[in-house]
Amino acid sequence: MSLQTRLMVLGTVLAVVGCASAQTRGGTDLHRPDFSKVASMKKGTVCSKTYLGIFKVGSELVSDAAKSAGIKTVELVEETHDGLPTIFETHCLVVYGQ
């Protein structure tokens, strides 16, 4: 197998793995959210960066975001993604609570 073929196979595998690595987070009641108090809540944020769908730097834990703002009770969680999936992506969690 030539080097070019191996690199093509590796690129395809990375693309598939990157697309298949989505995670689901639970625990927030989305049926009855109360956004009226968001302005008065504490806000904690954590972000991670992923390179080539393999190398990850940073945190994606709700507990780390809560600790960063001194939040004891998490009431709302927001999630953002930015960048090119599989190549370079920034993923942030923002938690609100008391």
PDB file of C-alpha atoms in Angstrom:
ATOM      1  CA  MET A   1       0.000   0.000   0.000  1.00  0.00           C
ATOM      2  CA  SER A   2       1.482   3.357  -1.032  1.00  0.00           C
ATOM      3  CA  LEU A   3       1.969   6.269   1.337  1.00  0.00           C
ATOM      4  CA  GLN A   4      -0.642   8.310  -0.520  1.00  0.00           C
ATOM      5  CA  THR A   5      -3.235   5.542  -0.107  1.00  0.00           C
ATOM      6  CA  ARG A   6      -2.424   5.195   3.595  1.00  0.00           C
ATOM      7  CA  LEU A   7      -2.805   8.950   4.145  1.00  0.00           C
ATOM      8  CA  MET A   8      -6.135   8.913   2.301  1.00  0.00           C
ATOM      9  CA  VAL A   9      -7.404   6.049   4.463  1.00  0.00           C
ATOM     10  CA  LEU A  10      -6.187   7.824   7.621  1.00  0.00           C
ATOM     11  CA  GLY A  11      -7.952  11.047   6.574  1.00  0.00           C
ATOM     12  CA  THR A  12     -11.192   9.174   5.947  1.00  0.00           C
ATOM     13  CA  VAL A  13     -10.992   7.424   9.323  1.00  0.00           C
ATOM     14  CA  LEU A  14     -10.345  10.728  11.114  1.00  0.00           C
ATOM     15  CA  ALA A  15     -13.316  12.348   9.377  1.00  0.00           C
ATOM     16  CA  VAL A  16     -15.635   9.495  10.346  1.00  0.00           C
ATOM     17  CA  VAL A  17     -14.385   9.352  13.944  1.00  0.00           C
ATOM     18  CA  GLY A  18     -14.697  13.125  14.318  1.00  0.00           C
ATOM     19  CA  CYS A  19     -18.297  13.088  13.108  1.00  0.00           C
ATOM     20  CA  ALA A  20     -19.234  10.120  15.275  1.00  0.00           C
ATOM     21  CA  SER A  21     -17.866  11.489  18.537  1.00  0.00           C
ATOM     22  CA  ALA A  22     -20.795  13.718  19.527  1.00  0.00           C
ATOM     23  CA  GLN A  23     -21.716  13.491  23.188  1.00  0.00           C
ATOM     24  CA  THR A  24     -25.073  13.988  24.831  1.00  0.00           C
ATOM     25  CA  ARG A  25     -25.386  15.665  28.191  1.00  0.00           C
ATOM     26  CA  GLY A  26     -28.454  15.260  30.357  1.00  0.00           C
ATOM     27  CA  GLY A  27     -29.810  16.513  33.623  1.00  0.00           C
ATOM     28  CA  THR A  28     -31.366  19.810  32.555  1.00  0.00           C
ATOM     29  CA  ASP A  29     -35.159  20.067  32.528  1.00  0.00           C
ATOM     30  CA  LEU A  30     -35.785  21.480  29.056  1.00  0.00           C
ATOM     31  CA  HIS A  31     -39.544  21.124  29.366  1.00  0.00           C
ATOM     32  CA  ARG A  32     -39.893  24.003  31.820  1.00  0.00           C
ATOM     33  CA  PRO A  33     -36.802  26.226  31.647  1.00  0.00           C
ATOM     34  CA  ASP A  34     -36.925  29.459  33.635  1.00  0.00           C
ATOM     35  CA  PHE A  35     -34.868  32.096  31.860  1.00  0.00           C
ATOM     36  CA  SER A  36     -36.244  35.038  33.841  1.00  0.00           C
ATOM     37  CA  LYS A  37     -33.513  34.783  36.497  1.00  0.00           C
ATOM     38  CA  VAL A  38     -30.480  34.312  34.215  1.00  0.00           C
ATOM     39  CA  ALA A  39     -29.244  37.900  34.669  1.00  0.00           C
ATOM     40  CA  SER A  40     -29.010  37.431  38.442  1.00  0.00           C
ATOM     41  CA  MET A  41     -27.326  33.988  38.304  1.00  0.00           C
ATOM     42  CA  LYS A  42     -23.628  33.228  38.565  1.00  0.00           C
ATOM     43  CA  LYS A  43     -22.020  32.166  35.281  1.00  0.00           C
ATOM     44  CA  GLY A  44     -19.176  29.677  34.870  1.00  0.00           C
ATOM     45  CA  THR A  45     -17.448  28.712  31.626  1.00  0.00           C
ATOM     46  CA  VAL A  46     -14.993  26.010  30.524  1.00  0.00           C
ATOM     47  CA  CYS A  47     -13.675  25.360  27.028  1.00  0.00           C
ATOM     48  CA  SER A  48     -11.704  22.676  25.266  1.00  0.00           C
ATOM     49  CA  LYS A  49      -9.970  22.615  21.899  1.00  0.00           C
ATOM     50  CA  THR A  50      -9.775  19.546  19.716  1.00  0.00           C
ATOM     51  CA  TYR A  51      -7.148  19.113  17.004  1.00  0.00           C
ATOM     52  CA  LEU A  52      -7.614  16.584  14.172  1.00  0.00           C
ATOM     53  CA  GLY A  53     -10.439  14.911  16.111  1.00  0.00           C
ATOM     54  CA  ILE A  54      -7.861  13.209  18.345  1.00  0.00           C
ATOM     55  CA  PHE A  55      -5.975  15.655  20.558  1.00  0.00           C
ATOM     56  CA  LYS A  56      -8.059  17.468  23.164  1.00  0.00           C
ATOM     57  CA  VAL A  57      -6.875  20.244  25.477  1.00  0.00           C
ATOM     58  CA  GLY A  58      -9.047  21.730  28.211  1.00  0.00           C
ATOM     59  CA  SER A  59     -12.128  20.710  30.141  1.00  0.00           C
ATOM     60  CA  GLU A  60     -15.715  19.919  29.132  1.00  0.00           C
ATOM     61  CA  LEU A  61     -17.005  19.114  32.605  1.00  0.00           C
ATOM     62  CA  VAL A  62     -20.055  20.850  34.032  1.00  0.00           C
ATOM     63  CA  SER A  63     -18.491  20.461  37.493  1.00  0.00           C
ATOM     64  CA  ASP A  64     -15.372  22.404  36.397  1.00  0.00           C
ATOM     65  CA  ALA A  65     -17.521  25.208  34.971  1.00  0.00           C
ATOM     66  CA  ALA A  66     -19.541  25.357  38.194  1.00  0.00           C
ATOM     67  CA  LYS A  67     -16.384  25.431  40.348  1.00  0.00           C
ATOM     68  CA  SER A  68     -14.927  28.276  38.261  1.00  0.00           C
ATOM     69  CA  ALA A  69     -17.816  30.530  39.361  1.00  0.00           C
ATOM     70  CA  GLY A  70     -18.510  29.095  42.810  1.00  0.00           C
ATOM     71  CA  ILE A  71     -21.844  27.620  41.699  1.00  0.00           C
ATOM     72  CA  LYS A  72     -23.315  25.005  44.020  1.00  0.00           C
ATOM     73  CA  THR A  73     -26.602  24.391  42.182  1.00  0.00           C
ATOM     74  CA  VAL A  74     -26.541  24.310  38.365  1.00  0.00           C
ATOM     75  CA  GLU A  75     -29.799  25.488  36.829  1.00  0.00           C
ATOM     76  CA  LEU A  76     -29.020  25.989  33.134  1.00  0.00           C
ATOM     77  CA  VAL A  77     -26.308  24.704  30.772  1.00  0.00           C
ATOM     78  CA  GLU A  78     -25.391  26.136  27.376  1.00  0.00           C
ATOM     79  CA  GLU A  79     -23.072  24.490  24.877  1.00  0.00           C
ATOM     80  CA  THR A  80     -21.246  26.074  21.938  1.00  0.00           C
ATOM     81  CA  HIS A  81     -19.087  24.713  19.133  1.00  0.00           C
ATOM     82  CA  ASP A  82     -16.859  26.760  16.855  1.00  0.00           C
ATOM     83  CA  GLY A  83     -14.328  25.889  14.174  1.00  0.00           C
ATOM     84  CA  LEU A  84     -13.991  23.118  11.626  1.00  0.00           C
ATOM     85  CA  PRO A  85     -15.157  19.730  12.958  1.00  0.00           C
ATOM     86  CA  THR A  86     -12.399  17.098  12.931  1.00  0.00           C
ATOM     87  CA  ILE A  87      -9.720  19.649  11.946  1.00  0.00           C
ATOM     88  CA  PHE A  88      -9.900  22.232  14.757  1.00  0.00           C
ATOM     89  CA  GLU A  89     -12.857  22.779  17.081  1.00  0.00           C
ATOM     90  CA  THR A  90     -13.519  24.780  20.226  1.00  0.00           C
ATOM     91  CA  HIS A  91     -16.229  23.437  22.526  1.00  0.00           C
ATOM     92  CA  CYS A  92     -17.439  25.521  25.485  1.00  0.00           C
ATOM     93  CA  LEU A  93     -19.882  24.862  28.300  1.00  0.00           C
ATOM     94  CA  VAL A  94     -21.526  27.753  30.104  1.00  0.00           C
ATOM     95  CA  VAL A  95     -23.383  26.966  33.324  1.00  0.00           C
ATOM     96  CA  TYR A  96     -25.700  29.234  35.289  1.00  0.00           C
ATOM     97  CA  GLY A  97     -26.765  28.738  38.873  1.00  0.00           C
ATOM     98  CA  GLN A  98     -26.584  29.780  42.522  1.00  0.00           C
TER      99      GLN A  98
END
